[in-house]
PDB file of C-alpha atoms in Angstrom:
ATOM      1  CA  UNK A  23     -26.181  23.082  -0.663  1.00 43.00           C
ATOM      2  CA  UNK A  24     -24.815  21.764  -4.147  1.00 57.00           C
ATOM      3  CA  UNK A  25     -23.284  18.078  -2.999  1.00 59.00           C
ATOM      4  CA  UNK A  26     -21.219  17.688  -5.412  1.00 67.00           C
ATOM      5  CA  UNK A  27     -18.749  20.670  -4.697  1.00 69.00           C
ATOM      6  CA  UNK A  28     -18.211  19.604  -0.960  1.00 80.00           C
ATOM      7  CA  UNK A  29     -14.960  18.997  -0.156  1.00 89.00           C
ATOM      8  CA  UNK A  30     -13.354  20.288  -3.675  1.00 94.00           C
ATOM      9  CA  UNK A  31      -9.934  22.030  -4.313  1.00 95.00           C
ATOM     10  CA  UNK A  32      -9.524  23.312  -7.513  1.00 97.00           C
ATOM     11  CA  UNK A  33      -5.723  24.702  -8.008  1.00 97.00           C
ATOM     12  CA  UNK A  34      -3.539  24.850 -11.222  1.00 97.00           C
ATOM     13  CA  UNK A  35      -2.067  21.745 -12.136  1.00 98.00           C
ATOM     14  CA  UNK A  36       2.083  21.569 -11.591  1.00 98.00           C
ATOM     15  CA  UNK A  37       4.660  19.367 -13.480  1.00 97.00           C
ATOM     16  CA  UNK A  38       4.181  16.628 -10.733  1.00 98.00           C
ATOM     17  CA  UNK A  39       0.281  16.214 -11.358  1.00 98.00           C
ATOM     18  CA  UNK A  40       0.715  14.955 -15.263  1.00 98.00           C
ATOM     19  CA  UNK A  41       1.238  11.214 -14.864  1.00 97.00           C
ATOM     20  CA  UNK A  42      -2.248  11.255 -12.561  1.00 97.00           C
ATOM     21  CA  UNK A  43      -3.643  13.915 -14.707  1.00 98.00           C
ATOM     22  CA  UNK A  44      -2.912  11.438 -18.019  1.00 96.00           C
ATOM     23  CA  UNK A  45      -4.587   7.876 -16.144  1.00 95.00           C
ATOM     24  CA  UNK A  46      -7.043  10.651 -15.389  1.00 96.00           C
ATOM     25  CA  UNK A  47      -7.958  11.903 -18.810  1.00 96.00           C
ATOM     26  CA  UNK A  48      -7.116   7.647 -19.940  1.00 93.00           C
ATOM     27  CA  UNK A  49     -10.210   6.712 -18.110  1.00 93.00           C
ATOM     28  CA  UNK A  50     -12.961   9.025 -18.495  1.00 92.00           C
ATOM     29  CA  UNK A  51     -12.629   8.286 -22.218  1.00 92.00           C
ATOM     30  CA  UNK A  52     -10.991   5.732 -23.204  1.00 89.00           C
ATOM     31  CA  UNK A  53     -10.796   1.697 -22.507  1.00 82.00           C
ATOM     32  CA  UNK A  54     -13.099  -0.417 -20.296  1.00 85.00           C
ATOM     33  CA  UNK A  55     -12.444   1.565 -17.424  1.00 84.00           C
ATOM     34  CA  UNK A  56     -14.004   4.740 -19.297  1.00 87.00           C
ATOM     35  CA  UNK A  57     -17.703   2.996 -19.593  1.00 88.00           C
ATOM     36  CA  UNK A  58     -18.344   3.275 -16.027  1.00 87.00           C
ATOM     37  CA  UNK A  59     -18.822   6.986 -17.192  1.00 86.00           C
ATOM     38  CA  UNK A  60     -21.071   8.176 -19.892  1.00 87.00           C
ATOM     39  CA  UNK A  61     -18.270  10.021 -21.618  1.00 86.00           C
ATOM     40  CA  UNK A  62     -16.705   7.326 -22.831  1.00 87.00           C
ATOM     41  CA  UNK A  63     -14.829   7.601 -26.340  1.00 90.00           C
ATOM     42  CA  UNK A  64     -14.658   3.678 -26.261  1.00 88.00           C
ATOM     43  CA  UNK A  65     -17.432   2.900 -29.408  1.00 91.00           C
ATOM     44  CA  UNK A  66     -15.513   5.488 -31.356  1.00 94.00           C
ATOM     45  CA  UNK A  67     -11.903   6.374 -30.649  1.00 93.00           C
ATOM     46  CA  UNK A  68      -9.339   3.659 -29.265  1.00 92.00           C
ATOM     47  CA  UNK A  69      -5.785   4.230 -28.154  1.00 91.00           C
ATOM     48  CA  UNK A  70      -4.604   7.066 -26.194  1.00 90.00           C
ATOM     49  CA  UNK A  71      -6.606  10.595 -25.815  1.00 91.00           C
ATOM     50  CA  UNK A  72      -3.413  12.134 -24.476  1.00 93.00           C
ATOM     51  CA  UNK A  73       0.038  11.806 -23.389  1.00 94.00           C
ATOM     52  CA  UNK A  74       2.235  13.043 -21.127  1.00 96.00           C
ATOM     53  CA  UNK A  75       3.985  15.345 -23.351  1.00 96.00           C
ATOM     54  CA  UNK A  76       0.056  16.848 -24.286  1.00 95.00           C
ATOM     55  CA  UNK A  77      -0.797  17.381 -20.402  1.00 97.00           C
ATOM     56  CA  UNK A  78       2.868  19.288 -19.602  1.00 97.00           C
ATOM     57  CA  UNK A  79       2.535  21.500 -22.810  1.00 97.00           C
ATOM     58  CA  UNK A  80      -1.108  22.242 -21.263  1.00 97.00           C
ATOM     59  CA  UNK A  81       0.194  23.031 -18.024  1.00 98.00           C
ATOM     60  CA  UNK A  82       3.232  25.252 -19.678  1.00 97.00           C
ATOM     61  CA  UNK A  83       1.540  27.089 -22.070  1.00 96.00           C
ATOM     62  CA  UNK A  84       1.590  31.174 -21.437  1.00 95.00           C
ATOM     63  CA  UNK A  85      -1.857  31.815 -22.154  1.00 96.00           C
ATOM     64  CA  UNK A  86      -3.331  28.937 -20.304  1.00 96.00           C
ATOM     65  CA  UNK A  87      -3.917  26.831 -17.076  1.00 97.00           C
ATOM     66  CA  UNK A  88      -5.014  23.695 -16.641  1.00 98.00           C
ATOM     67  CA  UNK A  89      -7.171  23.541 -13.348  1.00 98.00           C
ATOM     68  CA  UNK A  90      -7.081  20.401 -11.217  1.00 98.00           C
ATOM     69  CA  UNK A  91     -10.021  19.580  -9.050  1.00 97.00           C
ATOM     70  CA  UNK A  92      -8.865  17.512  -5.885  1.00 96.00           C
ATOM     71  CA  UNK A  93     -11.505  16.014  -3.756  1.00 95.00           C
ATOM     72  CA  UNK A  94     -10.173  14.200  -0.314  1.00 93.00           C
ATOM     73  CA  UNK A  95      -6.356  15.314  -1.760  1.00 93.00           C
ATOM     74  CA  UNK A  96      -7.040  12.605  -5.248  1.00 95.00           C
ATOM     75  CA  UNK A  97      -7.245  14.223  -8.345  1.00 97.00           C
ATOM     76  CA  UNK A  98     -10.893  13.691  -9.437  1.00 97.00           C
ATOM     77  CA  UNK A  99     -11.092  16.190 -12.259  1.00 97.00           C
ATOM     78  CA  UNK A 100      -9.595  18.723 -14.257  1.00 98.00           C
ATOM     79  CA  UNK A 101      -9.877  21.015 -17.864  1.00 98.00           C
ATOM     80  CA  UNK A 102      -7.781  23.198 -19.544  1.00 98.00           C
ATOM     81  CA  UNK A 103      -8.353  26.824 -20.033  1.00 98.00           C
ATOM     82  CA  UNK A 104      -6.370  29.001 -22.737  1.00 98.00           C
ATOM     83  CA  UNK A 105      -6.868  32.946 -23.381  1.00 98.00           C
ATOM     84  CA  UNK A 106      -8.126  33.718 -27.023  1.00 96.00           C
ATOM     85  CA  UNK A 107      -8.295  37.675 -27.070  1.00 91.00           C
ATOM     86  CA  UNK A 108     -11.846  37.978 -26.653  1.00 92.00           C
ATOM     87  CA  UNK A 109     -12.535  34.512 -25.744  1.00 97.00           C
ATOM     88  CA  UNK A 110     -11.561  31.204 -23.912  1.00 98.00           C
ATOM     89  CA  UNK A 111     -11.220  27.897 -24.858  1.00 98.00           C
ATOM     90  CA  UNK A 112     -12.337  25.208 -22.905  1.00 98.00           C
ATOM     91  CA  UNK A 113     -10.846  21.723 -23.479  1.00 97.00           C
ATOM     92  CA  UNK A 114      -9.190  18.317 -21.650  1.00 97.00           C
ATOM     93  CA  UNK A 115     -12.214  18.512 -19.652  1.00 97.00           C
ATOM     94  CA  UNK A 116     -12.172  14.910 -17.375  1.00 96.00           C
ATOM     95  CA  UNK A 117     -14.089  13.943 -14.461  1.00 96.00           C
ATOM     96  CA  UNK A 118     -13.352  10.333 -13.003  1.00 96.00           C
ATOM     97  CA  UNK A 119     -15.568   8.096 -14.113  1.00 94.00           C
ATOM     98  CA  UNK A 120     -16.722   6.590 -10.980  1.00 92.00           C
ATOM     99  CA  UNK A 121     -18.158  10.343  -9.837  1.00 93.00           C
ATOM    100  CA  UNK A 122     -19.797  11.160 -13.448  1.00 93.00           C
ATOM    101  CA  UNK A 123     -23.561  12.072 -13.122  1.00 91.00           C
ATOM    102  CA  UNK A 124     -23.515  13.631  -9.749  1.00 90.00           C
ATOM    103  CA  UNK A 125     -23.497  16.932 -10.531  1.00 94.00           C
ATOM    104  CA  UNK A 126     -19.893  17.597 -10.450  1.00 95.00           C
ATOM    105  CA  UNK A 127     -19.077  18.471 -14.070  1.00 96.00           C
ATOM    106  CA  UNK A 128     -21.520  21.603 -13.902  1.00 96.00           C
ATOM    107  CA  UNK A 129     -19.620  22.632 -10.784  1.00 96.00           C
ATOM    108  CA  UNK A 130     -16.123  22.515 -12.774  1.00 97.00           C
ATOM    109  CA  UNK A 131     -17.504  23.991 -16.548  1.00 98.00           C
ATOM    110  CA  UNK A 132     -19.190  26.681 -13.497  1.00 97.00           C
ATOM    111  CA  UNK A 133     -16.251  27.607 -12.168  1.00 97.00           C
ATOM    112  CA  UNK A 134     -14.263  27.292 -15.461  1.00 98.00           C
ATOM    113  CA  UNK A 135     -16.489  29.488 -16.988  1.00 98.00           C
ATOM    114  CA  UNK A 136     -16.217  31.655 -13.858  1.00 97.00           C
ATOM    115  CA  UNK A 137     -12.595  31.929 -13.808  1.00 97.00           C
ATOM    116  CA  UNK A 138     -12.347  32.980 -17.273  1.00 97.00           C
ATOM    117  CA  UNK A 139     -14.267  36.022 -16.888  1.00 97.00           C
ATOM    118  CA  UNK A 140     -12.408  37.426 -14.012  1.00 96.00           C
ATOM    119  CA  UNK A 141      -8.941  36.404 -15.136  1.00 96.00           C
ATOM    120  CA  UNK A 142      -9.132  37.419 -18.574  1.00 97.00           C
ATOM    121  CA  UNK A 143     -12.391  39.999 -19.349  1.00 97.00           C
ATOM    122  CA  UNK A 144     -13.845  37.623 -21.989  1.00 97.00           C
ATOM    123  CA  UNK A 145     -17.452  37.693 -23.054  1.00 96.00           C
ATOM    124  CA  UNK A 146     -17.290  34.003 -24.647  1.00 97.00           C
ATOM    125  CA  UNK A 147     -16.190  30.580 -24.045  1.00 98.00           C
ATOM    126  CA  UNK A 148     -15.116  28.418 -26.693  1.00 98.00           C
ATOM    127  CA  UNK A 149     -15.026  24.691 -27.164  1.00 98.00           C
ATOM    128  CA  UNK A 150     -15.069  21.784 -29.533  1.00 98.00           C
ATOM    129  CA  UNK A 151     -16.673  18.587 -29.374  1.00 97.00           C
ATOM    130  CA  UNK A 152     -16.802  15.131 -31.660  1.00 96.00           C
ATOM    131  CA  UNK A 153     -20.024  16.018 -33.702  1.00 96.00           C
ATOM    132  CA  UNK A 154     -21.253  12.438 -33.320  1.00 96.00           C
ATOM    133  CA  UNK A 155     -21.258  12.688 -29.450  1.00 95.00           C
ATOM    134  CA  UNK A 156     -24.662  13.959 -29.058  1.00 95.00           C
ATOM    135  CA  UNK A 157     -25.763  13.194 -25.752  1.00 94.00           C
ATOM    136  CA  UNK A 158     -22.248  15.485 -24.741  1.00 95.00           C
ATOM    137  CA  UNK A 159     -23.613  17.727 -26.713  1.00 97.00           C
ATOM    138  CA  UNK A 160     -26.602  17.946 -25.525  1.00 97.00           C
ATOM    139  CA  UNK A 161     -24.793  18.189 -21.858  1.00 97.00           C
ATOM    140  CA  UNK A 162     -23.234  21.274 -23.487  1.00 98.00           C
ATOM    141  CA  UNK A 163     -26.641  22.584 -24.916  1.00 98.00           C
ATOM    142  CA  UNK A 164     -28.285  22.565 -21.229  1.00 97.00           C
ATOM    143  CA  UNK A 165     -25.602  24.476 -19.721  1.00 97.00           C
ATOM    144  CA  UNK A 166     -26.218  27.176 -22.560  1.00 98.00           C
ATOM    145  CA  UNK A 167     -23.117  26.141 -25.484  1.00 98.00           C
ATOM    146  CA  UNK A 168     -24.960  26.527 -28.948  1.00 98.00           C
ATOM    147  CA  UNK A 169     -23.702  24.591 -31.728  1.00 98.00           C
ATOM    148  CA  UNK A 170     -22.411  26.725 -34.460  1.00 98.00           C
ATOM    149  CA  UNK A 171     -21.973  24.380 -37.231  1.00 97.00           C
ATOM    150  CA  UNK A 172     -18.601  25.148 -37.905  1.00 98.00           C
ATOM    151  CA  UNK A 173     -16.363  21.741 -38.106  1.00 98.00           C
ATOM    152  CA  UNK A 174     -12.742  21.068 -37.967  1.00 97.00           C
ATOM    153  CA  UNK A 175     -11.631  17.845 -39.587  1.00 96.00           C
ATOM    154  CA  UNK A 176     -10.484  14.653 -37.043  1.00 95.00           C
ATOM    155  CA  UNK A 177      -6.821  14.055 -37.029  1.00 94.00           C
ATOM    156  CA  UNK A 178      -6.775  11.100 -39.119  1.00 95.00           C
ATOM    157  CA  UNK A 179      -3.322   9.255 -39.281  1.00 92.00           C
ATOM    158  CA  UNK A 180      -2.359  10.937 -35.788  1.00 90.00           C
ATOM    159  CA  UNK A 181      -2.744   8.545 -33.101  1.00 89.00           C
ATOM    160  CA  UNK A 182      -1.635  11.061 -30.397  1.00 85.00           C
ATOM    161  CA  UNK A 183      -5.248  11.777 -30.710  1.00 87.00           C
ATOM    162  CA  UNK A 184      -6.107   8.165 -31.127  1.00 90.00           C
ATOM    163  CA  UNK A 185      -7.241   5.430 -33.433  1.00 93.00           C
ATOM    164  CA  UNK A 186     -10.908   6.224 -35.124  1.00 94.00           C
ATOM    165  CA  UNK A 187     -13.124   3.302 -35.202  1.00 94.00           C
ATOM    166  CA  UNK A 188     -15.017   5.060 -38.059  1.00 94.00           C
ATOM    167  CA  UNK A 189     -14.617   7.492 -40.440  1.00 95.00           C
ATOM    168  CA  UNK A 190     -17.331  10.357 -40.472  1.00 96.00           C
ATOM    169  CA  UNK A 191     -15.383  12.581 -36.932  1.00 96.00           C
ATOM    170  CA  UNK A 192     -15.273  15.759 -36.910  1.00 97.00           C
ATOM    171  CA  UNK A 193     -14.685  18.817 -34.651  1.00 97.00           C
ATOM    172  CA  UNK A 194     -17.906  20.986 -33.675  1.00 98.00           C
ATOM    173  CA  UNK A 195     -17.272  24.562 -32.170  1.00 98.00           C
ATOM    174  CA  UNK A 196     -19.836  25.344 -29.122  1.00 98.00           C
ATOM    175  CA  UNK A 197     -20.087  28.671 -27.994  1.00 98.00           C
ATOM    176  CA  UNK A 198     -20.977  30.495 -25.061  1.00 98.00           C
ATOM    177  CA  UNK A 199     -21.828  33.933 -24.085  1.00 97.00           C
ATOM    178  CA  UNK A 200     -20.512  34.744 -20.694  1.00 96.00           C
ATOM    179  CA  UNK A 201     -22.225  37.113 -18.866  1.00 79.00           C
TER     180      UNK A 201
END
């Protein structure tokens, strides 16, 4: 039996979840508290990675969900989901930092992936990831994303998506073919 799913709940996320869903997003990426993970954004981004106002318009949004996973009734995960037509996006994916490299991120982008087919019919998952963050990347590559080589600038100047600490980031699109 797979370890890391005992004991999860995975349920949308409701209007009450976003303060715990932001400090959750906060620390698998961002600050100190985000290197006890290995997806920190620390070396590369500073400031915020989201906001409250980011997580509720995630949670609102028509076409979308964003799916909590609760282990022991804490919040110890979650990612967002949207409908595309013929394909989903994947995104705000966080797992707390103190459970990262158990096992428990392939569970979630598993059932994430899972979900999407049978809610929506689509043959492809979409995501996008900071081109210089190669060992996520990589991550991606093992659980069968391909890197398309299509880039989306960085944000620059909008520190809802925080501060860059240099100045080559950019947006990859991975790809998946659900089957």
């Amino acid at each position: 039996m797979d370890t890391a799913a005992t004991g999860l709940t995975f349920r949308d996320a409701t209007d009450a979840d976003v303060d715990e869903l932001v400090a959750l997003i906060e620390s698998a990426y961002r600050g100190d508290a985000s290197r006890a993970g290995w997806t920190t954004e620390a070396d590369i981004l500073q400031g915020q990675r989201t906001d409250p106002e980011g997580v509720l318009a995630v949670i609102k949004a028509p076409d979308g969900r964003l799916l909590t996973v609760e282990r022991e009734g804490r919040i110890v995960a979650c990612c967002q989901l949207e409908h595309r037509r013929e394909h989903a996006y994947f995104g705000m994916f966080a797992v707390s930092p103190q459970l990262q490299g158990a096992g428990l991120g392939k569970v979630i982008l598993t059932e994430a992936e899972r979900l999407a087919r049978e809610t929506w019919g689509v043959t492809e998952m979409h995501m996008t990831v900071i081109s210089v963050r190669d060992d996520l990347i990589a991550w991606y590559e093992r659980r069968g994303y391909r890197r398309t080589g299509r880039m989306t600038p960085f944000p620059y100047g909008d520190e809802r998506f925080g501060v860059p600490q240099r100045d080559d980031l950019e947006f990859e699109l991975l790809v998946k073919e659900l089957a």
